[in-house]
C-alpha positions as YAML, in Angstrom:
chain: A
units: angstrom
residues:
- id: 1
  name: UNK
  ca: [38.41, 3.36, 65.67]
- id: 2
  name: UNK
  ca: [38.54, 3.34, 61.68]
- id: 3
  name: UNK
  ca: [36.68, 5.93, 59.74]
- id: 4
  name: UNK
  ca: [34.30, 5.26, 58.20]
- id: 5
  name: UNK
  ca: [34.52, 5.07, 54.17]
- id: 6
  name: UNK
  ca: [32.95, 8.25, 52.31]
- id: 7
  name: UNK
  ca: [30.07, 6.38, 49.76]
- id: 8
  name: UNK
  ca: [31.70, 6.69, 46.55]
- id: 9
  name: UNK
  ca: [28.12, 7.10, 44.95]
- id: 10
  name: UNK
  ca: [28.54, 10.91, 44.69]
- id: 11
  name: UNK
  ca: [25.83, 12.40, 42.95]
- id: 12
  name: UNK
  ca: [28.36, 13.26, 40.03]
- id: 13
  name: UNK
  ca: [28.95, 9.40, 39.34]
- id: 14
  name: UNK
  ca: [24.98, 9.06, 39.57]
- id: 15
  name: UNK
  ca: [24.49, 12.05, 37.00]
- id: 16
  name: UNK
  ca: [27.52, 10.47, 34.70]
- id: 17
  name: UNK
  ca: [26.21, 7.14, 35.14]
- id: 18
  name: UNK
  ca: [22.30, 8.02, 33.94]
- id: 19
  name: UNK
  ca: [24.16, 10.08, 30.98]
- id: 20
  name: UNK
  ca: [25.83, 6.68, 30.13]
- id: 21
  name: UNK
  ca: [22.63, 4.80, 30.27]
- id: 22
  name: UNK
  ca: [20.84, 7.39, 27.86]
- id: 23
  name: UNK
  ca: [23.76, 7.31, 25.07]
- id: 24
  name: UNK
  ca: [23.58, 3.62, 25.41]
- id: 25
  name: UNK
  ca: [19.71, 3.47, 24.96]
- id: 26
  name: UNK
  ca: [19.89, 6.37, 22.57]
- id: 27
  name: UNK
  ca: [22.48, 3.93, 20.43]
- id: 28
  name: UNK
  ca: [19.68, 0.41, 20.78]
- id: 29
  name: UNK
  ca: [17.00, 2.91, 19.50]
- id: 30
  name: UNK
  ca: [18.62, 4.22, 16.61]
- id: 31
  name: UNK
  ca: [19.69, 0.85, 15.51]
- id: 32
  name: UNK
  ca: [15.95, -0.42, 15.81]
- id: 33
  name: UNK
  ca: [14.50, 2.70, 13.69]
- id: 34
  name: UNK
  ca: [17.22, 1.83, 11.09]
- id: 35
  name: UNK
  ca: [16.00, -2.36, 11.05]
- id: 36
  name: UNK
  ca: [12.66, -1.43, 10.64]
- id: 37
  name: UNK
  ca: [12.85, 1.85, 8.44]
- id: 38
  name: UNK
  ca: [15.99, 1.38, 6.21]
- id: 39
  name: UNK
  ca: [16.45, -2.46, 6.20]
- id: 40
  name: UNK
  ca: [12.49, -3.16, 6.36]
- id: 41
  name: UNK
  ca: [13.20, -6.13, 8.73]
- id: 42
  name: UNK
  ca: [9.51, -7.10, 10.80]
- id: 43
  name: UNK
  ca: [7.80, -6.20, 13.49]
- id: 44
  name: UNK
  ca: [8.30, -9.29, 15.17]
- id: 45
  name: UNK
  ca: [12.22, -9.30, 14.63]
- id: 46
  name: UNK
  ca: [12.59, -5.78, 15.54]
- id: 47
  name: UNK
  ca: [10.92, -6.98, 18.92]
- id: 48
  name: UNK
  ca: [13.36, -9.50, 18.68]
- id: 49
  name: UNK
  ca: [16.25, -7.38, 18.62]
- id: 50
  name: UNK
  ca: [15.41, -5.40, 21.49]
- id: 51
  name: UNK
  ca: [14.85, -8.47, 23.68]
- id: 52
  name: UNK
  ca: [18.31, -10.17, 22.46]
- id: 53
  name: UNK
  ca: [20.40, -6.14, 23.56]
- id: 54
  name: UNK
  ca: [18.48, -5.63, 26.32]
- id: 55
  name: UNK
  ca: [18.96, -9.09, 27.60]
- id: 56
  name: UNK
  ca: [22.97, -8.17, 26.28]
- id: 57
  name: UNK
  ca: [23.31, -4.98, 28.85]
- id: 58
  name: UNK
  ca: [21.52, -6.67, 31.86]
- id: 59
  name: UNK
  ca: [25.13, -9.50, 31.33]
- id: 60
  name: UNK
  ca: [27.10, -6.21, 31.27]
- id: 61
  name: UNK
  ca: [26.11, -4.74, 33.97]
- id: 62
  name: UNK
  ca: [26.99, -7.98, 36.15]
- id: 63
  name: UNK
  ca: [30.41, -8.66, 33.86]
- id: 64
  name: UNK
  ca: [31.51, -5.09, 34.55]
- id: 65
  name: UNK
  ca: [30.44, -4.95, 38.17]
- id: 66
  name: UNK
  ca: [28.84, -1.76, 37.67]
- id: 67
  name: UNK
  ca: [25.68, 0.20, 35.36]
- id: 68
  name: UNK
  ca: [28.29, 2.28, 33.89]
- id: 69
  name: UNK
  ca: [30.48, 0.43, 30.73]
- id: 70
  name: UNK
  ca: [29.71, 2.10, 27.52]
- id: 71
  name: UNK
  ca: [29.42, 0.11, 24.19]
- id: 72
  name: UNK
  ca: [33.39, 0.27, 23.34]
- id: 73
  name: UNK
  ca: [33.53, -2.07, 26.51]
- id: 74
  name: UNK
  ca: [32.48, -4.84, 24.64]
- id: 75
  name: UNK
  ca: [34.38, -6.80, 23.35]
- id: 76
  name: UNK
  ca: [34.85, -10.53, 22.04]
- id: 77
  name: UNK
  ca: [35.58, -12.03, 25.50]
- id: 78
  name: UNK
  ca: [32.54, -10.77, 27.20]
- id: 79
  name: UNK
  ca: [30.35, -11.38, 23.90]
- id: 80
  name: UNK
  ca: [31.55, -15.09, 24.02]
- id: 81
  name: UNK
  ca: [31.50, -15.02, 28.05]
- id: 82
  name: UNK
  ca: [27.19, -13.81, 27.59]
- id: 83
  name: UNK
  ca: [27.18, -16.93, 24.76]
- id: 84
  name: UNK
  ca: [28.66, -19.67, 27.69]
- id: 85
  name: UNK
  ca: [26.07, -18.00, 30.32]
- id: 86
  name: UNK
  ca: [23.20, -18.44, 27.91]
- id: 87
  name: UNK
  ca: [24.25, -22.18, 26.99]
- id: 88
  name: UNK
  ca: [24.14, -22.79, 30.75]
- id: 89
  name: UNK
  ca: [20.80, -22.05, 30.75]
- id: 90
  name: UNK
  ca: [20.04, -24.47, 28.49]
- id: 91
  name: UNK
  ca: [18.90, -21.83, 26.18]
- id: 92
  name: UNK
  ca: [18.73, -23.80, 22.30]
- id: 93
  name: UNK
  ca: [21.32, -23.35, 20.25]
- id: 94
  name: UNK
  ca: [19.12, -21.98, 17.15]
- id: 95
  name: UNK
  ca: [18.31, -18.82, 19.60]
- id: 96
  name: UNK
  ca: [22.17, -18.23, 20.74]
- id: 97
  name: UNK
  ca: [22.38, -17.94, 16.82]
- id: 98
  name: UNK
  ca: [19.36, -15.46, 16.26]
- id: 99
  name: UNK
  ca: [21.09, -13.30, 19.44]
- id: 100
  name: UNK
  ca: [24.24, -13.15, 17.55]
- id: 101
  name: UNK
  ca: [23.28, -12.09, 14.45]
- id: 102
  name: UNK
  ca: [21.50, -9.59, 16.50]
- id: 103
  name: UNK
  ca: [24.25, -8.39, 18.25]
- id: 104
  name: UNK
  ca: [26.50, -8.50, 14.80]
- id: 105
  name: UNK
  ca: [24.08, -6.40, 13.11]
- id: 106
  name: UNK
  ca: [23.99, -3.83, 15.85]
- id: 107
  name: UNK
  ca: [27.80, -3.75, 16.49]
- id: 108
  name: UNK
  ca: [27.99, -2.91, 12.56]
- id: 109
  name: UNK
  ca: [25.61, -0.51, 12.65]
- id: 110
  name: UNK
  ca: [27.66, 1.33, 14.95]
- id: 111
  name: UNK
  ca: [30.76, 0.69, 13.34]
- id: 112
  name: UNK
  ca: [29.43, 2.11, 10.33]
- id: 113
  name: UNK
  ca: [27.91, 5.23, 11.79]
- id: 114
  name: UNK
  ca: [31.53, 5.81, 12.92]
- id: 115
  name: UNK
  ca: [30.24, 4.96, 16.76]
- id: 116
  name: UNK
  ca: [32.60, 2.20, 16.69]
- id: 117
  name: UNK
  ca: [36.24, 1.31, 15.08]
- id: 118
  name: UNK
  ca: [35.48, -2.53, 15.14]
- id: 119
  name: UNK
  ca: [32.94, -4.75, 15.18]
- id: 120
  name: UNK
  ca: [33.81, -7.01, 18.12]
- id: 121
  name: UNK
  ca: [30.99, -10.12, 17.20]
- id: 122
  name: UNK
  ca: [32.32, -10.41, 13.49]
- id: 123
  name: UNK
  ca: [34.97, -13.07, 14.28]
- id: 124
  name: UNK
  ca: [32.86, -14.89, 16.94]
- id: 125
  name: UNK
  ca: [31.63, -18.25, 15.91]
- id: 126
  name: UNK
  ca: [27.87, -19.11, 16.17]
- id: 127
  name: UNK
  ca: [27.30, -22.30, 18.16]
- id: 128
  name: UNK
  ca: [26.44, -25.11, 15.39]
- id: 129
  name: UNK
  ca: [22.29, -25.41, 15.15]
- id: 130
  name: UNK
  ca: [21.07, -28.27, 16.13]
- id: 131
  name: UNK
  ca: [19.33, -30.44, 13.26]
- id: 132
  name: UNK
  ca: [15.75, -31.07, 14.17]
- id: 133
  name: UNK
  ca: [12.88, -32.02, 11.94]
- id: 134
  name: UNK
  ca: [9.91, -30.03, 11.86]
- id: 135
  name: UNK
  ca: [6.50, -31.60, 13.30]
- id: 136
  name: UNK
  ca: [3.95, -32.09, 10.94]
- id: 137
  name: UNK
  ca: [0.12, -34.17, 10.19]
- id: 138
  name: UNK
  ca: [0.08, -37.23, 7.90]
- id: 139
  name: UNK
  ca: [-2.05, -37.12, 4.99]
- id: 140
  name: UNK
  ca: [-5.01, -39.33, 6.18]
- id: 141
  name: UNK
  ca: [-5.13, -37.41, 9.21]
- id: 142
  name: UNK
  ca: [-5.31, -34.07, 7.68]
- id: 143
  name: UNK
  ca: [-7.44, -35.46, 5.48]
- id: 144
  name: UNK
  ca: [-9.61, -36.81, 7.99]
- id: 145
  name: UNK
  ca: [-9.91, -33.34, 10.52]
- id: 146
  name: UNK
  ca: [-10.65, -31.01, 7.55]
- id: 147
  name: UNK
  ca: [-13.64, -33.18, 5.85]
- id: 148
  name: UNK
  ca: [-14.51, -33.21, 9.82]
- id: 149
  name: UNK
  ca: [-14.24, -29.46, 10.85]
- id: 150
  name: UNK
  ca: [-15.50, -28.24, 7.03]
- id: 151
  name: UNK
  ca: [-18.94, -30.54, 7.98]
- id: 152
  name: UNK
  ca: [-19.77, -29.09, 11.16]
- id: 153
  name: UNK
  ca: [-19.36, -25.45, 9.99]
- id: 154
  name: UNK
  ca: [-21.19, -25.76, 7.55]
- id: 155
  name: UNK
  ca: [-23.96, -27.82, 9.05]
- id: 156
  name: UNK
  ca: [-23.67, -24.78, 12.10]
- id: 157
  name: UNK
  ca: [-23.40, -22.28, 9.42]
- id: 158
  name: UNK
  ca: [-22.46, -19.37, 12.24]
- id: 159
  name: UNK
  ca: [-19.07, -17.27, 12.18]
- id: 160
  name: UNK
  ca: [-17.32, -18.76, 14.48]
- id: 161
  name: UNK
  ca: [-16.93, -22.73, 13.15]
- id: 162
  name: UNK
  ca: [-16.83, -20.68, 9.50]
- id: 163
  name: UNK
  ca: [-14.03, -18.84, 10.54]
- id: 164
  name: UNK
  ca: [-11.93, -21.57, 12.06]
- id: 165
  name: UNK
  ca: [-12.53, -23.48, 9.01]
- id: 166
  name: UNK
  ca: [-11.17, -20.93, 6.45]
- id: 167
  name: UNK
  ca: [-8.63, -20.28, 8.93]
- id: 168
  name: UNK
  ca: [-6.88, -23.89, 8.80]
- id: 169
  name: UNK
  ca: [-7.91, -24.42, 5.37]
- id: 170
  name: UNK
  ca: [-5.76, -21.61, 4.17]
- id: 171
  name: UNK
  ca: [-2.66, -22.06, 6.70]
- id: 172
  name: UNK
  ca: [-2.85, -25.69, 5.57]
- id: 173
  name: UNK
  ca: [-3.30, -24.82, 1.50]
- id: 174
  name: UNK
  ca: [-0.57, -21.57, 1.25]
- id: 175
  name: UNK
  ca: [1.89, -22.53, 4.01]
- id: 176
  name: UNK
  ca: [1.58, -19.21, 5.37]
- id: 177
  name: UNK
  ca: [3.34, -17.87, 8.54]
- id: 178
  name: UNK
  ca: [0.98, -16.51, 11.50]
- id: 179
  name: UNK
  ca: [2.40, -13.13, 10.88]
- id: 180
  name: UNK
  ca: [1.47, -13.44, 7.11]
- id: 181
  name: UNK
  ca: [-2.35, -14.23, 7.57]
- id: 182
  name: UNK
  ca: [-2.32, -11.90, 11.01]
- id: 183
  name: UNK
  ca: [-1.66, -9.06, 8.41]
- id: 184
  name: UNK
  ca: [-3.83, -10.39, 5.50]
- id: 185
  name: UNK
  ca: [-6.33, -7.66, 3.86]
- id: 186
  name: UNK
  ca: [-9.07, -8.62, 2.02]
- id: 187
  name: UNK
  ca: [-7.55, -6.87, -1.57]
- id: 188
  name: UNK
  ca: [-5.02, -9.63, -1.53]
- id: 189
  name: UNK
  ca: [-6.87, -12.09, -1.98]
- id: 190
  name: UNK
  ca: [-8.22, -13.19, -5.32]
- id: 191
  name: UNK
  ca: [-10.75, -16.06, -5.35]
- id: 192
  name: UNK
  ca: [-11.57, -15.70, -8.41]
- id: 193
  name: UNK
  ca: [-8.07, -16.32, -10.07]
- id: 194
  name: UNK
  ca: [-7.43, -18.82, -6.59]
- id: 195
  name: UNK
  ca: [-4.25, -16.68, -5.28]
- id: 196
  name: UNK
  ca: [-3.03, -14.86, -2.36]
- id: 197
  name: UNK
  ca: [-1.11, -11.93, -2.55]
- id: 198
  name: UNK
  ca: [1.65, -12.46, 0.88]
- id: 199
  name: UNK
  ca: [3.43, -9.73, 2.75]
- id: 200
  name: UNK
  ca: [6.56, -12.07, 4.31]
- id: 201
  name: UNK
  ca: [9.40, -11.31, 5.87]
- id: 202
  name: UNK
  ca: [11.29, -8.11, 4.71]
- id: 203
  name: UNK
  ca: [8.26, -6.92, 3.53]
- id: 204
  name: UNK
  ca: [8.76, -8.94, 0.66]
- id: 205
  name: UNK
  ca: [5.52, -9.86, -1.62]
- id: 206
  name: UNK
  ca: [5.03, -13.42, -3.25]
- id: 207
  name: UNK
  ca: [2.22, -14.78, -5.12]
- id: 208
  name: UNK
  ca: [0.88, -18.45, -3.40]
- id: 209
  name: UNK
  ca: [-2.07, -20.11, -5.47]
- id: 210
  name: UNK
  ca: [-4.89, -21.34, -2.76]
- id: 211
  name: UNK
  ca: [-6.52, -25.01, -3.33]
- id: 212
  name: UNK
  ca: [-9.86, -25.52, -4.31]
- id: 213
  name: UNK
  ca: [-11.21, -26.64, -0.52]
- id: 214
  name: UNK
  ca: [-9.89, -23.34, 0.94]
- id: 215
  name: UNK
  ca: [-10.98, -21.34, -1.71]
- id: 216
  name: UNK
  ca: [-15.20, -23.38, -0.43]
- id: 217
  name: UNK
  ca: [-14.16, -22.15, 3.33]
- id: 218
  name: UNK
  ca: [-13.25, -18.63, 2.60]
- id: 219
  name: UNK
  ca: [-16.15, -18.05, 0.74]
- id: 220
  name: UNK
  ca: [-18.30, -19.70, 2.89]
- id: 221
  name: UNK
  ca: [-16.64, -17.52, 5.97]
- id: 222
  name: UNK
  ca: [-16.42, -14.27, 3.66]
- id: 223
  name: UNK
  ca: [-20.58, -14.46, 3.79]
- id: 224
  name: UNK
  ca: [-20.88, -14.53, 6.96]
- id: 225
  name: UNK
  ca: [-17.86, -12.04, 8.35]
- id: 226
  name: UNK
  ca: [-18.69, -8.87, 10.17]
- id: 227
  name: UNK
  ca: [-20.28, -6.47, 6.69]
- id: 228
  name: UNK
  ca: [-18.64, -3.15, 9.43]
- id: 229
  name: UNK
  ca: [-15.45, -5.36, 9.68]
- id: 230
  name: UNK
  ca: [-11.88, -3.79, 8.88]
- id: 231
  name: UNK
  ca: [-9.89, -4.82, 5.72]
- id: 232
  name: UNK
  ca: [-8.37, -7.81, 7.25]
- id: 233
  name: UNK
  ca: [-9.48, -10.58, 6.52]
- id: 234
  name: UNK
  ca: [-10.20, -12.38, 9.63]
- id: 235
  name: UNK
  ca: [-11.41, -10.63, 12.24]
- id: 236
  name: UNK
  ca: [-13.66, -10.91, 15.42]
- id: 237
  name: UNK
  ca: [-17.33, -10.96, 16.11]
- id: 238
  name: UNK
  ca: [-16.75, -7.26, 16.51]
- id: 239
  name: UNK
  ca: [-15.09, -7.01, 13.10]
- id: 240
  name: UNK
  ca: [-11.72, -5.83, 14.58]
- id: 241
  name: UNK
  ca: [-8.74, -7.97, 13.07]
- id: 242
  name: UNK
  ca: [-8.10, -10.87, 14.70]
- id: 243
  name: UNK
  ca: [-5.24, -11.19, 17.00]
- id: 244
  name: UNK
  ca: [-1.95, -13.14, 16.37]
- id: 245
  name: UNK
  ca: [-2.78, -14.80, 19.39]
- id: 246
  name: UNK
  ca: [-6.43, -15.31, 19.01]
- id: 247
  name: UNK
  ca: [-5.55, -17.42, 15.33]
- id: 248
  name: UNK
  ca: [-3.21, -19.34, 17.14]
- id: 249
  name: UNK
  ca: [-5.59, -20.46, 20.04]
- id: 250
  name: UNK
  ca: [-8.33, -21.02, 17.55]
- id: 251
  name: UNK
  ca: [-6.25, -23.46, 15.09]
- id: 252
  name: UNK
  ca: [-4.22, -25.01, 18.31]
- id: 253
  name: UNK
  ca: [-7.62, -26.23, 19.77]
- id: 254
  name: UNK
  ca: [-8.57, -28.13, 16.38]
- id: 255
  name: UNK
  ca: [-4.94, -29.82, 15.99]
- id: 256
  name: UNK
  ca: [-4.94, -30.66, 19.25]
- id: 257
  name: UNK
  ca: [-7.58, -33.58, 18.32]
- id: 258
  name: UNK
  ca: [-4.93, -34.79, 15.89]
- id: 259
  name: UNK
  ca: [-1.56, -33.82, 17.78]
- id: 260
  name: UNK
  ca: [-1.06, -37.60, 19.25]
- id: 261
  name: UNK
  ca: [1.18, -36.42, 21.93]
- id: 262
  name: UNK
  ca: [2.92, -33.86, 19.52]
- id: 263
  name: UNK
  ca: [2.00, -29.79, 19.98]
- id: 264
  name: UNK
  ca: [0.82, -28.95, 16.81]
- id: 265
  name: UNK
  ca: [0.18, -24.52, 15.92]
- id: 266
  name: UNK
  ca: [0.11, -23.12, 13.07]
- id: 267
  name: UNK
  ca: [3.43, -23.60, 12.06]
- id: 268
  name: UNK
  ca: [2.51, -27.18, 12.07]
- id: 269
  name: UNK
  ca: [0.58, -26.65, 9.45]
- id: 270
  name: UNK
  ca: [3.10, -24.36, 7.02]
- id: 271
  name: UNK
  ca: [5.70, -27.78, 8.01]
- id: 272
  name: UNK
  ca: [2.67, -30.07, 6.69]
- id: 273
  name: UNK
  ca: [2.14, -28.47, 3.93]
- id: 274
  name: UNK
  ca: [6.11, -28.30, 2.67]
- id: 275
  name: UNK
  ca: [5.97, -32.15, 3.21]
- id: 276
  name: UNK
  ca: [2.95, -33.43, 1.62]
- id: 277
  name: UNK
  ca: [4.37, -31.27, -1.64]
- id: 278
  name: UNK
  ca: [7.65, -32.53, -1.67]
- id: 279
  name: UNK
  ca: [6.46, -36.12, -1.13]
- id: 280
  name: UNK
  ca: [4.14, -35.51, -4.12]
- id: 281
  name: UNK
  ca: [6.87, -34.76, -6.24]
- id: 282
  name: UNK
  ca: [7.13, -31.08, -6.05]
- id: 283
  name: UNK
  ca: [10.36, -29.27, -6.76]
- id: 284
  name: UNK
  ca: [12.52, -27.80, -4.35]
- id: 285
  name: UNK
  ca: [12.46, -24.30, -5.70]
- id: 286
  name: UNK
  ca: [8.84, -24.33, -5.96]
- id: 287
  name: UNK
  ca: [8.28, -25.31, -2.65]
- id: 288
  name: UNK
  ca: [10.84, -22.53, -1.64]
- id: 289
  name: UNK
  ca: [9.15, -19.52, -3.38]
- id: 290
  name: UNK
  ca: [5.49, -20.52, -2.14]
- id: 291
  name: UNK
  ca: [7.36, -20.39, 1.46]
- id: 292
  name: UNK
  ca: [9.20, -17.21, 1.04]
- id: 293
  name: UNK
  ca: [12.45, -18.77, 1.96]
- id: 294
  name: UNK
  ca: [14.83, -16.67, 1.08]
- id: 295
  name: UNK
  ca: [17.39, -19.43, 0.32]
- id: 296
  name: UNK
  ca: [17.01, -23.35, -1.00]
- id: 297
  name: UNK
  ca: [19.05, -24.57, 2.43]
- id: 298
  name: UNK
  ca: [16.16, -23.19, 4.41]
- id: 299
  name: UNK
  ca: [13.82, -25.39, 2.56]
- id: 300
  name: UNK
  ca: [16.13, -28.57, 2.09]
- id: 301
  name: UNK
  ca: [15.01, -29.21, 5.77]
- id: 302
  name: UNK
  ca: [11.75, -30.98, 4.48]
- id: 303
  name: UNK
  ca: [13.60, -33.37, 2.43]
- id: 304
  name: UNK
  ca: [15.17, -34.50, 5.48]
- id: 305
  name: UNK
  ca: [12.04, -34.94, 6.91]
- id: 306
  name: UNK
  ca: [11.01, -36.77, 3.87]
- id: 307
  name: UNK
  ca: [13.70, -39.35, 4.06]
- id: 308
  name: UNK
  ca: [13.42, -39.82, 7.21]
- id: 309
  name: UNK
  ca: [10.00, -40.97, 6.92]
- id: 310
  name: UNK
  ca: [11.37, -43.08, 4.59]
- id: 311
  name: UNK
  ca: [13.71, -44.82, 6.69]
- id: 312
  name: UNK
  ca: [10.70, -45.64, 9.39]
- id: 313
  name: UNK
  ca: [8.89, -47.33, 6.10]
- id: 314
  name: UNK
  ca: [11.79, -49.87, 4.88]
- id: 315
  name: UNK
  ca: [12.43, -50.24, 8.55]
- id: 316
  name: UNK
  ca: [8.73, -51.82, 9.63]
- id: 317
  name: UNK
  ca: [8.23, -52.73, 6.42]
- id: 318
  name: UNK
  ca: [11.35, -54.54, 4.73]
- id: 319
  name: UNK
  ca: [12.27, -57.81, 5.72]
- id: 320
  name: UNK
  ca: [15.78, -57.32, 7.00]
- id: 321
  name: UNK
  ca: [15.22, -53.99, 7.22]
- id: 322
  name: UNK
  ca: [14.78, -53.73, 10.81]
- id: 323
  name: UNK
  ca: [18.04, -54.35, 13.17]
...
């Protein structure tokens, strides 16, 4: 009879690998603190980040066979080898990008805190993004919901139909982000002068005038909003500030009366809004600081979208412009 094999999970190699497992946590968390604290990156893409290297060390742990590899395993083969495994998924190829800049910026960071020698995701090639043109409302259709939604609150006159007003009035007339108007206080905006004061991403501030028909729904919500409320600007019947996800269900269920098969949010709206200005003859750096792009190819996007509007037009309506 054979004997039997001694378990090689000693509890040595369970006390090394836990050790392992806190240095390689301890490493994640020290990056994140520096994102957030040093290069002011948001919330959201902090979150981001974790997801993207914790979703990194669950591959490791099957590539290596084993919950022990250490940061200096990786290296461009398995980086590229996690890439293939998330294409099979079907996973998009703009979010393979945003998880290798992720890992790039962490793999610096620990190259320059002297963790690392090299930086083995600098040389790897981001899968090319796939070109696809933002959703967005026509003109007589936006048109048509807001004179709709701005008569019934103010024929109900309550908070609720005020609120939801204001709300797509001002997503519609700034182009703001949800995270921008999530984290809007009530100092930054001026009514009076018809501006906004915007926190975007990096913490950065811009200046984004607001159109006469929002400036009628904030003040019309403003009157009726919670007097105990926080400084935010939209908040709940309680006077709490309003949840990310509570703004989104609120301006989902209007567009969905408009959405014609499409599944309009918020963001929606900020596309909307970066088309109807550009078809109306607005500049392309104009359009890009009211956005808070931080560069022109970001924006260029909506001239795409532009043209190819324009395409459908001489196609239906030129005489051999059809096949």
């Amino acid at each position: 009879m054979s004997r039997p094999i001694k378990s090689v999970n000693s509890e040595e190699q369970v006390q090394e690998s836990t050790k392992v497992l806190n240095v390689r946590s301890a490493w994640v968390s020290d990056f994140l603190r520096y994102a957030e604290h040093e290069r002011h990156l948001s919330i959201n893409t902090v979150a981001a980040y974790r997801r993207d290297l914790d979703q990194l060390s669950a591959f490791m742990g099957q590539y290596e066979g084993s919950n022990s590899w250490i940061w200096d395993d990786v290296d461009r083969v398995s980086i590229r080898s996690f890439l293939h495994e998330l294409e099979s998924r079907g996973l998009r190829r703009s979010s393979m990008q945003r998880k290798l800049a992720a890992i790039r910026a962490f793999f610096a960071f620990l190259q320059r805190t002297g963790r690392l020698s090299t930086n083995p995701a600098r040389l790897i090639r981001a899968p090319k993004r796939e070109r696809t043109l933002p959703s967005f409302i026509s003109e007589d259709r936006v048109r048509n919901l807001f004179e709709c939604i701005g008569d019934a609150a103010v024929v109900d006159g309550t908070f609720l139909p005020l609120r939801r007003w204001a709300l797509l009035e001002l997503f519609y007339s700034c182009g703001l982000r949800l995270s921008e108007v999530y984290v809007l206080d009530r100092p930054a905006l001026d009514l009076d002068e018809r501006q906004v004061r915007v926190l975007g991403k990096g913490k950065k501030e811009r200046i984004v005038p607001i159109g006469g028909p929002a400036i009628k729904a904030l003040r019309a919500y403003l009157r009726v909003r919670p007097p105990a409320a926080t400084r935010a600007v939209f908040v709940s019947v309680k006077g709490n500030r309003l949840s990310r996800d509570q703004i989104q269900r609120d301006v989902t269920k209007v567009l969905a009366t408009v959405a014609d098969g499409d599944r309009l949010t918020t963001h929606s709206l900020r596309h909307t809004f970066a088309t109807h200005l550009l078809d109306a003859g607005a500049d392309l750096v104009s359009v890009k600081e009211m956005l808070g792009h931080a560069s022109l190819s970001t924006t260029r996007i909506y001239t795409h979208t532009s043209v190819e509007r324009l395409k459908h037009v001489h196609a239906q309506a030129h005489p051999r412009g059809g096949e």
